[in-house]
């Protein structure tokens, strides 16, 4: 008799734990042959709010961690992802990818994580400036993370779209709440397991599954969210997100580029989007003659 | 709080200053100003004008055209045309030379601009002469040099101009804000429609004359005057690529909402309620000067004003006494007098707003203290004001007053003051006073604000990016970072 397989329950990821949605609701996910793959959590407003609380609580620690340490943790995420190659490829196949595209997407995802891991302690040197003010002051500008970022990830991709959405945001010291692709949510939940085993502090990345139609207004309305990121081109939803964002002057980023070029989402300016520039002034004592002569 | 004085200062004898009024004979002002569209001054379509008043004596200075929808259309069309036919195609080096010319002409006419700025807006001539006008000219000078060097500012990217920028500026630094908006926009290859504030349009119109004199191609800069309605028409105009706004957070939110769902880009420089933090190891006398400068500079009409003072508890009595002593020496009065420290409140409406907050503060139970100086009978004036015994929940602590009104709280620990300083929707600026370097960097990295002044306050420079966190807006003006507001990649 064949062994009965143990099926995986796909849950959400909030504050470093894997709860079921508080809503108790789910939606069935089918493969191309209309076979049921899994029941996926339909996250609610309350789940989102819990996730924001977790993200806010994690922000102080994550943003003030040494950039080098953030880099190591992100590299560790890449390592952990690599070791689960088979699992992710199976999930990509279940969600309609072919063997070649699944492998390609997986490889790109690992490489993308490593790419952004490397930026953690470098983008400040690219985007920071020393400003030669005319008065007797030392003056410099550095990028700092915007804060809690809510993200609605690309609908058309299960893994690489998720990595593109998360990596630049956390590399820059932000914390985030991510809504996975509604039609391809499997890799997001499994990626939460990667996060959970990579020394990423709980709350830095929170992952929800559910419907964008139901959740986008909460993602853009919440008063303790500093920036909202949306991947896609639903113009009605974009307008609604942009309008809601005004209630606390959220920064809004809409990315609707096509993924034809695999490196489209690979550059440090994506980190800069969720950064604030801080400028610091301090007087320079100017007693004595001229400059240093030797 | 403390009754003892740290100094026995004599304010009653020997302190009278002879009047030192700035000469106004040399300035050239017309009775009536039209709209500056496509390189020419043109009458508004409906023929409507409004008056701009000297807030120090309530006299009308000039009447100024009110732009309606037709006028806005004309201005945007002129800007679009200039962008497509001339400015967008011009090599950066050539654009830069025009901008340099504008800077030079402003420097040549600096005194005239300073006097008009003080007349129209009420700010002390010392400030308009030494800060507003030179900084405005320097801004053009700085950005002129960027025009042909943009590729070096953004590694591995190809910056392109956005097109037509609609720019709306406030009344607190009229010419300086015009410079902050126009200079980077032009350097990046955009054309501009600028709307100055309705209470302070004159220096922007003088700038229009300078632009005409500079030979800048027609339509590259258009300056249209009017009130909120004109601004709203500009924001909603379909052929604008970018909105740059400086003003209140409330209006900023309306603008952000108005352009939702469009492809218009935006930068918003909004309100603030900055914490100015004094530790017990600070150079106290310098800190007192910094507190005074932080809140009374430009009558407190400063979005980055240090309007929330936090003093470490063990030095609070001393600092407050020194502050009161220093406030007694401030001269409130004629903005054109070179001795004046605090000029006129910009408008009657703003004076009403401030007075309303003074009432709110008293009703909330805070203790009001004002210097005993005399203020002119005519014009809009407000004595320098402190509120003691305030707490985080007071409206006067949470809301931007935009006047010479300082709220004072005390603190014991670094953690406490960081928490209090950040616990506000705004995040534009902050000040820290201590002689300990490691403490400065602890504070400057933890304060959630775009500009942090350590052992100084209210300093500005064209090379130094300025802009807010949180509800103080987004985007930066000034420096290399100010370029990206006017470019796409």
XYZ file of C-alpha atoms in Angstrom:
783
model
C 0.000 0.000 0.000
C 1.337 3.387 -0.966
C 2.276 5.691 1.854
C -0.168 8.481 2.615
C 1.560 11.776 1.987
C 1.548 14.451 4.670
C 0.182 17.629 3.150
C 1.440 21.066 4.043
C -0.822 23.658 5.586
C -0.077 27.032 4.020
C -0.230 29.651 6.747
C 0.718 33.308 6.999
C 3.798 34.791 8.652
C 3.497 37.553 11.246
C 6.094 38.640 13.788
C 8.213 35.548 13.218
C 5.329 33.120 13.827
C 3.071 31.156 11.492
C -0.520 31.805 12.549
C -3.604 30.940 10.529
C -5.555 33.974 9.464
C -7.762 35.289 12.229
C -10.544 35.515 9.667
C -10.841 31.747 9.531
C -11.468 32.110 5.815
C -9.556 30.520 2.950
C -9.563 30.218 -0.792
C -8.862 27.034 -2.717
C -5.865 27.070 -5.028
C -6.035 24.833 -8.100
C -3.426 23.779 -10.592
C -3.900 23.875 -14.358
C -5.721 20.510 -14.227
C -8.213 21.932 -11.713
C -6.835 19.723 -8.949
C -6.816 21.298 -5.532
C -3.275 22.202 -4.460
C -3.991 23.807 -1.119
C -6.341 25.994 0.873
C -4.774 29.426 1.207
C -5.419 31.898 4.024
C -7.648 34.841 3.166
C -5.975 37.395 5.372
C -8.105 40.085 6.938
C -7.711 43.681 8.013
C -6.930 42.425 11.501
C -4.119 40.216 10.194
C -2.692 43.216 8.388
C -2.905 45.379 11.480
C -1.184 42.713 13.567
C 1.523 42.529 10.939
C 2.036 46.303 11.033
C 2.366 46.188 14.810
C 5.020 43.483 14.415
C 6.789 45.421 11.668
C 6.813 48.625 13.710
C 8.145 46.796 16.750
C 10.944 45.306 14.653
C 11.868 48.562 12.912
C 14.030 50.120 15.627
C 16.226 47.048 15.978
C 16.499 46.226 12.288
C 17.215 49.800 11.180
C 19.878 50.375 13.809
C 21.589 47.011 13.290
C 25.015 47.244 11.702
C 24.610 47.350 7.939
C 27.232 44.621 7.748
C 25.056 42.405 9.921
C 21.980 43.045 7.761
C 24.121 42.034 4.823
C 25.116 38.770 6.488
C 21.527 37.949 7.360
C 20.403 38.565 3.798
C 23.236 36.400 2.527
C 22.067 33.722 4.927
C 18.604 33.987 3.399
C 20.195 33.307 0.037
C 21.977 30.270 1.426
C 18.802 28.900 2.986
C 16.870 29.482 -0.207
C 19.484 27.638 -2.247
C 19.204 24.565 -0.028
C 15.491 24.293 -0.686
C 15.797 24.400 -4.439
C 13.778 21.220 -5.011
C 10.878 22.391 -2.917
C 10.576 25.767 -4.612
C 10.849 24.267 -8.068
C 8.070 21.810 -7.240
C 5.889 24.649 -6.110
C 6.656 26.696 -9.194
C 5.721 23.681 -11.316
C 2.479 23.211 -9.390
C 1.624 26.835 -10.143
C 2.046 26.467 -13.886
C 5.738 27.001 -14.624
C 7.645 24.644 -16.894
C 10.852 22.954 -15.758
C 13.115 25.405 -17.515
C 11.346 28.580 -16.415
C 11.015 27.273 -12.860
C 14.731 26.617 -12.573
C 15.523 29.981 -14.121
C 13.187 31.819 -11.749
C 14.633 30.026 -8.750
C 18.220 30.752 -9.736
C 17.402 34.409 -10.340
C 15.730 34.625 -6.952
C 18.787 33.345 -5.090
C 21.103 35.568 -7.095
C 18.872 38.581 -6.484
C 19.020 38.045 -2.729
C 22.795 37.820 -2.843
C 22.894 40.937 -5.002
C 20.930 43.005 -2.478
C 22.740 41.416 0.468
C 25.864 42.984 -0.946
C 24.302 46.433 -1.141
C 23.361 46.618 2.562
C 26.587 48.310 3.592
C 27.369 50.075 0.317
C 24.397 52.086 -0.930
C 24.994 54.668 1.814
C 28.345 55.397 0.187
C 26.741 55.815 -3.222
C 23.804 57.947 -2.111
C 25.258 59.839 0.835
C 27.034 63.149 0.316
C 29.306 65.570 2.067
C 27.927 68.994 1.292
C 30.409 71.843 0.923
C 28.326 74.561 2.553
C 29.560 78.142 2.380
C 29.347 78.732 6.127
C 31.639 77.315 8.773
C 29.805 74.021 9.234
C 30.416 70.362 8.624
C 27.421 69.076 6.702
C 26.579 65.634 5.400
C 23.562 63.748 4.081
C 22.886 60.059 4.560
C 20.036 57.789 3.520
C 17.936 56.308 6.315
C 15.071 53.817 6.044
C 11.591 55.275 5.615
C 10.044 52.935 8.194
C 7.285 50.358 7.822
C 6.588 49.560 4.176
C 3.486 47.763 2.957
C 3.978 45.882 -0.284
C 1.609 44.263 -2.745
C 3.839 41.922 -4.701
C 3.674 41.101 -8.396
C 0.615 39.002 -9.247
C 2.321 37.185 -12.114
C 5.231 35.690 -10.312
C 5.394 33.461 -7.290
C 9.029 33.753 -6.213
C 11.149 36.280 -8.090
C 8.481 38.966 -7.792
C 8.371 38.399 -4.064
C 12.151 38.663 -3.712
C 12.226 41.827 -5.829
C 9.587 43.326 -3.583
C 11.247 42.436 -0.287
C 14.991 42.579 -0.863
C 15.623 46.281 -1.575
C 13.224 47.328 1.174
C 14.868 45.319 3.964
C 18.394 45.836 2.636
C 17.739 49.490 3.373
C 16.732 48.809 6.986
C 12.964 49.050 6.576
C 10.533 46.452 7.849
C 7.644 45.295 5.713
C 4.301 43.600 5.345
C 3.965 41.817 2.018
C 0.866 40.565 0.284
C 1.782 37.568 -1.868
C 0.514 36.948 -5.373
C -3.099 35.842 -5.056
C -2.926 33.304 -7.871
C 0.604 32.086 -7.082
C 0.999 32.281 -3.307
C 2.858 29.036 -2.535
C 6.435 30.249 -2.768
C 5.665 33.217 -0.515
C 4.587 30.973 2.343
C 7.511 28.649 1.806
C 9.861 31.621 1.597
C 8.622 32.637 5.062
C 10.147 29.343 6.240
C 13.437 30.415 4.666
C 13.224 33.750 6.452
C 12.417 32.015 9.696
C 15.602 29.982 9.524
C 17.911 32.811 8.462
C 18.332 34.905 11.608
C 15.933 37.528 10.257
C 14.374 39.003 13.401
C 10.650 38.363 13.742
C 8.559 41.195 12.335
C 11.107 42.430 9.817
C 9.294 40.605 7.021
C 5.640 39.688 7.428
C 3.858 37.776 4.691
C 0.130 37.608 4.120
C -1.894 35.796 1.508
C -5.302 36.882 0.307
C -7.092 39.130 -2.110
C -5.676 42.454 -3.257
C -9.224 43.667 -3.867
C -10.020 43.233 -0.197
C -6.714 44.312 1.277
C -5.260 47.096 -0.852
C -7.194 49.805 0.971
C -5.829 48.658 4.350
C -2.306 48.449 2.937
C -2.575 52.059 1.786
C -4.703 53.525 4.607
C -2.938 52.401 7.758
C -1.615 55.393 9.709
C 1.469 53.569 10.969
C 2.713 52.626 7.514
C 5.259 55.021 6.013
C 5.385 53.838 2.415
C 3.279 51.658 0.162
C 4.605 49.715 -2.801
C 2.422 48.208 -5.503
C 3.517 45.985 -8.364
C 1.028 45.877 -11.212
C -1.076 47.956 -13.530
C -4.637 47.956 -12.234
C -5.282 51.667 -12.703
C -8.350 51.797 -10.458
C -6.436 50.162 -7.643
C -3.420 52.405 -8.185
C -5.570 55.523 -7.931
C -7.236 54.262 -4.785
C -3.860 53.412 -3.220
C -2.493 56.845 -4.088
C -5.552 58.569 -2.644
C -5.528 56.571 0.575
C -1.819 57.182 1.012
C -2.430 60.901 1.479
C -3.905 60.469 4.962
C -0.420 60.407 6.469
C 1.616 61.459 3.408
C 2.827 57.946 2.624
C 5.414 57.562 -0.045
C 3.860 55.580 -2.914
C 5.805 53.491 -5.397
C 4.102 51.888 -8.358
C 6.235 49.464 -10.328
C 4.691 48.177 -13.531
C 7.772 47.350 -15.547
C 7.699 44.134 -17.528
C 9.997 41.335 -16.428
C 11.382 40.671 -19.876
C 14.840 41.666 -18.776
C 15.665 39.461 -15.775
C 17.766 42.232 -14.287
C 15.061 44.890 -14.515
C 14.609 44.957 -10.746
C 18.271 44.774 -9.901
C 19.748 48.145 -9.056
C 20.388 50.149 -5.879
C 17.944 52.874 -6.854
C 15.189 50.502 -5.693
C 16.784 50.685 -2.260
C 16.863 54.467 -2.483
C 13.110 54.613 -3.126
C 12.302 53.638 0.454
C 14.988 55.818 2.005
C 14.810 59.298 3.490
C 17.758 61.638 3.161
C 18.879 63.072 6.472
C 21.166 66.086 6.553
C 23.198 66.887 9.651
C 24.920 70.171 10.423
C 27.573 70.960 12.990
C 29.647 74.124 13.404
C 33.351 74.038 12.701
C 35.437 76.086 15.037
C 37.324 78.545 12.917
C 39.954 80.024 15.136
C 43.481 80.591 13.912
C 44.920 81.257 10.515
C 44.266 79.630 7.162
C 44.132 75.915 6.552
C 46.615 73.218 7.377
C 49.753 74.104 5.494
C 51.453 70.720 5.252
C 9.417 77.863 37.381
C 12.455 79.723 38.694
C 12.065 83.247 39.911
C 15.739 83.895 40.460
C 17.611 85.673 37.718
C 20.962 84.440 36.540
C 22.012 87.916 35.538
C 20.885 91.256 36.785
C 20.480 92.819 33.413
C 19.400 96.402 33.124
C 16.877 96.804 30.356
C 15.579 100.156 31.410
C 18.403 102.525 30.696
C 20.904 102.984 27.938
C 19.301 100.410 25.657
C 17.378 102.668 23.325
C 18.505 102.265 19.751
C 18.261 105.188 17.368
C 16.074 104.301 14.375
C 18.125 102.882 11.517
C 15.676 102.600 8.650
C 16.763 101.068 5.371
C 16.440 103.474 2.456
C 13.450 102.677 0.241
C 13.816 105.434 -2.342
C 15.842 103.370 -4.771
C 13.343 100.585 -5.216
C 11.240 100.422 -8.315
C 7.721 99.211 -7.796
C 4.794 99.532 -10.139
C 1.282 100.249 -8.942
C -0.020 97.225 -10.773
C 1.526 93.901 -11.758
C 0.372 91.623 -14.553
C 1.032 87.944 -15.160
C 4.392 86.848 -16.541
C 3.560 84.454 -19.359
C 5.681 83.519 -22.355
C 8.274 86.155 -21.580
C 5.802 89.036 -21.407
C 3.723 90.710 -18.756
C 0.112 90.193 -19.788
C -3.187 91.278 -18.305
C -5.307 88.576 -16.690
C -8.119 87.336 -18.939
C -10.883 88.442 -16.589
C -9.097 91.669 -15.666
C -9.210 90.857 -11.949
C -6.571 92.154 -9.535
C -5.980 91.810 -5.820
C -3.990 93.979 -3.455
C -0.820 93.098 -1.636
C -0.412 94.813 1.694
C 2.588 95.792 3.792
C 1.858 93.896 7.010
C 3.912 96.340 9.053
C 1.660 99.325 8.311
C -1.364 97.791 6.575
C -0.825 99.996 3.507
C -1.449 98.683 0.017
C 1.813 98.329 -1.924
C 0.527 97.270 -5.314
C -2.280 95.440 -7.013
C -1.503 92.111 -8.562
C -3.261 90.109 -11.268
C -5.383 87.130 -10.330
C -4.875 84.280 -12.785
C -7.911 82.209 -13.689
C -8.211 78.994 -15.660
C -7.555 80.686 -19.003
C -4.410 82.295 -17.682
C -3.180 79.029 -16.216
C -3.828 77.358 -19.583
C -1.850 80.040 -21.352
C 1.049 79.729 -18.947
C 1.180 75.929 -19.180
C 0.947 76.114 -22.956
C 3.818 78.596 -23.070
C 5.882 76.367 -20.794
C 5.120 73.267 -22.880
C 5.997 75.081 -26.053
C 9.256 76.376 -24.622
C 10.110 72.898 -23.359
C 9.515 71.237 -26.698
C 11.011 73.848 -28.973
C 13.852 75.389 -27.027
C 14.713 74.446 -23.477
C 14.363 70.682 -23.717
C 16.771 70.626 -26.677
C 19.313 73.108 -25.395
C 22.663 71.647 -24.314
C 23.129 71.678 -20.546
C 26.072 74.029 -20.704
C 23.956 76.647 -22.453
C 21.092 76.231 -20.012
C 23.594 76.696 -17.232
C 24.786 79.991 -18.625
C 21.282 81.430 -18.564
C 20.873 80.327 -14.966
C 24.212 81.914 -14.060
C 22.957 85.134 -15.615
C 19.875 85.103 -13.428
C 22.054 84.550 -10.352
C 24.243 87.495 -11.270
C 21.344 89.831 -11.937
C 19.858 88.904 -8.569
C 23.142 89.707 -6.888
C 23.241 93.077 -8.661
C 19.733 93.939 -7.552
C 20.050 92.311 -4.144
C 19.346 95.390 -2.052
C 16.231 96.290 -3.979
C 14.958 92.721 -3.668
C 15.693 92.713 0.054
C 13.758 95.889 0.694
C 10.767 94.708 -1.313
C 10.851 91.353 0.459
C 10.694 93.072 3.824
C 7.949 95.449 2.718
C 5.755 92.775 1.218
C 6.262 90.040 3.805
C 7.175 91.820 7.026
C 10.510 90.123 7.678
C 13.357 92.148 9.221
C 15.586 93.758 6.614
C 18.603 92.172 8.299
C 17.236 88.755 7.450
C 16.092 89.528 3.915
C 19.375 91.318 3.198
C 21.744 88.778 4.759
C 19.869 85.510 4.326
C 16.916 85.375 1.926
C 18.292 87.251 -1.045
C 21.924 86.020 -1.014
C 20.761 82.433 -0.521
C 18.274 82.782 -3.376
C 20.977 84.049 -5.732
C 23.395 81.380 -4.517
C 20.814 78.721 -5.264
C 20.688 79.760 -8.908
C 24.474 79.899 -8.967
C 24.816 76.408 -7.502
C 22.292 74.720 -9.786
C 23.542 76.542 -12.876
C 26.708 74.493 -12.577
C 24.805 71.214 -12.462
C 23.062 71.730 -15.808
C 25.842 70.090 -17.850
C 26.945 67.588 -15.188
C 23.777 65.631 -14.489
C 25.179 62.333 -15.719
C 27.744 62.406 -12.932
C 25.080 62.721 -10.264
C 23.375 59.421 -11.060
C 25.761 56.545 -11.706
C 24.677 54.117 -14.425
C 21.531 56.042 -15.257
C 20.492 58.403 -17.988
C 18.680 61.348 -16.445
C 16.021 63.107 -18.514
C 13.941 66.201 -17.825
C 10.328 65.682 -16.799
C 8.763 68.463 -18.897
C 6.606 71.186 -17.376
C 6.759 71.721 -13.627
C 3.940 73.429 -11.729
C 5.347 75.046 -8.605
C 3.474 76.538 -5.685
C 5.351 78.400 -2.978
C 4.531 79.879 0.429
C 4.747 83.383 1.866
C 7.449 82.881 4.484
C 10.515 82.991 2.198
C 8.978 84.272 -1.041
C 12.025 84.795 -3.251
C 14.109 82.063 -1.658
C 11.366 79.485 -2.216
C 11.028 80.667 -5.829
C 14.766 80.055 -6.226
C 14.583 76.626 -4.559
C 11.895 75.677 -7.056
C 13.013 77.316 -10.290
C 16.790 76.810 -10.187
C 16.923 72.973 -10.053
C 13.970 72.667 -12.443
C 15.749 74.732 -15.087
C 19.112 73.086 -14.509
C 17.497 69.713 -15.172
C 15.935 70.987 -18.398
C 12.348 71.521 -17.310
C 10.199 74.573 -17.886
C 8.187 76.144 -15.115
C 4.886 77.684 -14.137
C 5.313 79.181 -10.687
C 2.606 80.542 -8.422
C 3.803 82.711 -5.532
C 1.702 83.136 -2.391
C -1.025 85.754 -2.610
C 0.291 87.817 0.319
C 3.870 88.002 -0.992
C 3.917 88.082 -4.797
C 6.205 91.049 -5.384
C 9.717 89.616 -5.305
C 8.635 86.776 -7.605
C 7.375 89.416 -10.023
C 10.670 91.288 -9.690
C 12.345 87.967 -10.446
C 10.183 87.828 -13.587
C 11.671 91.182 -14.611
C 15.154 89.818 -13.965
C 14.364 86.739 -16.028
C 13.181 88.990 -18.841
C 16.397 90.992 -18.557
C 18.489 87.806 -18.598
C 17.209 86.901 -22.043
C 16.007 83.491 -20.890
C 13.967 82.068 -23.782
C 10.316 83.036 -23.587
C 8.042 80.637 -21.785
C 10.780 78.787 -19.885
C 9.653 80.457 -16.676
C 6.087 81.693 -16.253
C 4.949 83.362 -13.051
C 1.275 83.614 -12.359
C -0.200 85.219 -9.272
C -3.388 84.317 -7.464
C -4.727 82.551 -4.410
C -5.562 78.929 -3.618
C -7.936 78.601 -6.563
C -5.206 79.514 -9.037
C -2.948 76.967 -7.365
C -5.608 74.264 -7.565
C -6.127 74.972 -11.268
C -2.412 74.592 -11.826
C -2.267 71.312 -9.856
C -5.172 69.881 -11.842
C -3.931 70.996 -15.234
C -3.577 67.888 -17.421
C -0.412 69.033 -19.188
C 1.737 69.365 -16.069
C 4.371 66.654 -15.461
C 5.390 67.569 -11.965
C 4.001 69.411 -8.975
C 6.385 70.918 -6.459
C 4.672 72.371 -3.439
C 5.860 74.040 -0.268
C 3.219 74.858 2.290
C 0.991 73.354 4.939
C 0.544 69.622 5.476
C -3.217 70.004 5.008
C -2.861 71.517 1.548
C -0.073 69.064 0.727
C -2.447 66.170 1.365
C -5.086 67.763 -0.860
C -2.508 68.088 -3.641
C -1.284 64.522 -3.191
C -4.884 63.361 -3.475
C -5.648 65.585 -6.451
C -2.869 64.041 -8.526
C -3.615 60.433 -7.485
C -4.127 58.255 -10.527
C -2.267 60.651 -12.815
C 1.295 60.352 -14.057
C 2.275 63.620 -12.347
C 5.281 63.387 -10.099
C 5.429 65.406 -6.932
C 7.609 66.708 -4.167
C 6.024 68.135 -1.048
C 7.738 70.330 1.541
C 5.157 70.521 4.301
C 4.784 71.543 7.909
C 6.980 70.873 10.884
C 7.105 71.028 14.647
C 10.756 70.576 15.374
C 12.202 69.462 18.666
C 15.108 71.602 19.845
C 16.843 69.605 22.570
C 19.154 71.113 25.180
C 21.241 68.802 27.376
C 22.804 69.809 30.653
C 26.280 69.523 29.145
C 25.456 71.960 26.329
C 27.201 75.290 25.893
C 24.227 76.993 27.500
C 24.684 80.544 26.240
C 25.137 79.330 22.679
C 22.115 77.105 23.121
C 20.030 80.064 24.262
C 21.057 81.939 21.120
C 20.127 78.852 19.115
C 16.749 78.590 20.762
C 16.066 82.265 20.039
C 17.170 81.889 16.438
C 15.273 78.604 16.147
C 11.884 80.004 17.040
C 12.007 83.772 16.445
C 13.837 83.766 13.104
C 11.415 85.194 10.528
C 8.721 85.686 13.216
C 8.583 81.907 13.577
C 7.115 81.649 10.077
C 9.485 78.787 9.360
C 8.410 75.224 8.638
C 11.592 73.972 10.311
C 11.292 76.342 13.299
C 12.475 74.866 16.584
C 9.053 75.293 18.122
C 9.229 72.497 20.721
C 11.993 73.120 23.206
C 13.120 70.208 25.383
C 15.430 71.134 28.255
C 17.129 68.601 30.494
C 15.484 68.989 33.864
C 18.506 69.890 35.946
C 19.284 72.969 33.847
C 15.730 73.943 32.948
C 15.357 76.808 35.433
C 18.613 78.361 34.343
C 17.943 77.988 30.628
C 14.437 79.390 30.939
C 15.680 82.378 32.898
C 18.408 83.070 30.356
C 15.865 82.681 27.607
C 13.544 85.196 29.227
C 16.438 87.606 29.706
C 17.438 87.259 26.072
C 13.856 87.685 24.905
C 13.733 91.038 26.697
C 16.441 92.338 24.387
C 14.579 91.450 21.185
C 13.305 94.418 19.240
C 9.920 93.944 17.635
C 8.879 96.496 15.072
C 9.472 98.075 11.698
C 10.893 95.379 9.400
C 12.850 98.001 7.485
C 14.749 99.119 10.587
C 18.154 97.479 10.695
C 17.900 97.064 14.463
C 14.700 95.051 14.280
C 14.917 91.429 15.391
C 11.308 90.425 14.862
C 9.282 92.018 12.120
C 5.611 91.901 11.248
C 3.407 88.840 11.151
C 2.840 88.150 7.481
C -0.886 88.782 7.343
C -3.916 89.533 9.440
C -5.143 85.979 8.892
C -1.892 84.551 10.247
C -1.953 86.891 13.237
C -5.463 85.624 13.999
C -4.228 82.037 13.756
C -1.383 82.738 16.167
C -3.597 84.602 18.623
C -6.047 81.737 18.505
C -3.250 79.335 19.480
C -2.243 81.628 22.339
C -5.788 81.293 23.613
C -5.808 77.532 23.082
C -2.544 77.247 25.011
C -3.908 79.182 27.961
C -7.152 77.212 27.902
C -5.143 73.983 27.927
C -3.504 75.128 31.120
C -0.087 76.077 29.834
C 1.634 79.098 31.334
C 2.111 81.934 28.869
C 5.087 84.260 29.030
C 5.745 87.168 26.675
C 8.528 89.711 26.590
C 7.543 93.148 27.733
C 8.567 94.932 24.517
C 6.333 97.491 22.913
C 4.822 96.704 19.558
C 3.672 99.171 16.911
C 0.032 100.187 17.037
C -0.483 99.731 13.334
C 0.363 96.560 11.486
C 0.349 92.918 12.525
C 2.726 92.135 15.359
C 3.136 89.487 18.008
C 5.418 89.567 21.043
C 7.911 86.733 21.380
C 6.095 84.097 23.390
C 6.898 81.069 25.560
C 4.557 78.452 26.892
C 5.714 76.719 30.061
C 4.146 73.687 31.729
C 3.217 72.060 28.458
C 2.848 68.365 27.750
C 2.909 66.131 24.695
C -0.881 66.056 24.439
C -1.322 69.830 24.246
C -2.474 71.120 20.892
C 0.136 73.879 21.066
C 2.765 71.115 21.297
C 1.356 68.922 18.536
C 0.217 71.496 15.965
C 2.244 73.872 13.834
C 1.567 77.452 14.958
C 3.850 79.183 12.447
C 4.519 82.146 14.693
C 6.931 83.339 17.409
C 5.572 80.877 19.950
C 7.769 78.349 21.740
C 6.536 75.477 23.885
C 8.844 74.203 26.601
C 9.020 70.719 28.079
C 11.641 69.123 30.257
C 13.169 65.647 30.199
C 15.501 63.514 32.268
C 16.949 60.802 30.010
C 18.099 60.487 26.436
C 15.528 57.734 25.782
C 12.745 59.937 27.048
C 13.601 62.912 24.886
C 14.035 60.797 21.740
C 10.613 59.267 22.339
C 8.999 62.653 22.907
C 10.774 64.336 20.011
C 9.700 61.648 17.549
C 6.177 61.226 18.849
C 4.569 63.623 16.397
C 3.302 63.267 12.821
C 5.897 65.728 11.536
C 9.559 65.073 10.816
C 11.143 68.030 9.102
C 13.943 69.146 11.375
C 15.429 68.947 14.852
C 18.099 70.556 16.984
C 20.494 69.073 19.534
C 22.662 70.985 21.985
C 25.443 69.169 23.836
C 29.223 69.333 23.946
C 29.487 65.551 23.781
C 30.123 64.239 20.278
C 28.937 60.689 20.877
C 25.666 61.995 22.283
C 25.173 64.201 19.246
C 25.488 61.251 16.889
C 23.221 59.112 19.040
C 20.559 61.796 18.782
C 21.091 62.768 15.164
C 20.719 59.173 14.024
C 17.608 58.508 16.109
C 15.664 61.688 15.478
C 13.262 61.020 12.616
C 13.730 64.291 10.769
C 15.213 65.350 7.452
C 17.494 68.073 8.770
C 19.248 67.911 12.113
C 21.192 70.842 13.440
C 23.691 70.027 16.157
C 24.880 73.000 18.200
C 23.409 75.295 15.589
C 19.970 75.944 14.127
C 18.175 77.278 11.046
C 21.145 77.089 8.719
C 20.594 76.721 4.991
C 22.815 76.313 1.979
C 22.261 75.525 -1.706
C 24.457 72.429 -1.423
C 22.545 71.060 1.565
C 19.438 68.916 0.943
C 16.312 70.012 2.792
C 13.068 68.107 3.260
C 10.999 66.019 5.591
C 10.220 62.618 6.975
C 6.659 61.444 7.673
C 3.929 64.090 7.287
C 6.471 66.825 6.649
C 6.473 65.708 3.023
C 8.794 63.915 0.636
C 11.558 64.742 -1.780
C 14.544 66.981 -1.177
C 15.397 70.496 -2.278
C 18.997 71.602 -2.440
C 22.197 69.753 -3.103
C 22.692 66.764 -5.357
C 19.594 65.121 -3.922
C 17.489 68.077 -5.045
C 18.173 67.194 -8.686
C 16.247 63.936 -8.684
C 13.003 65.822 -8.009
C 13.191 67.159 -11.565
C 14.491 64.157 -13.476
C 13.330 60.776 -14.665
C 15.501 57.814 -15.531
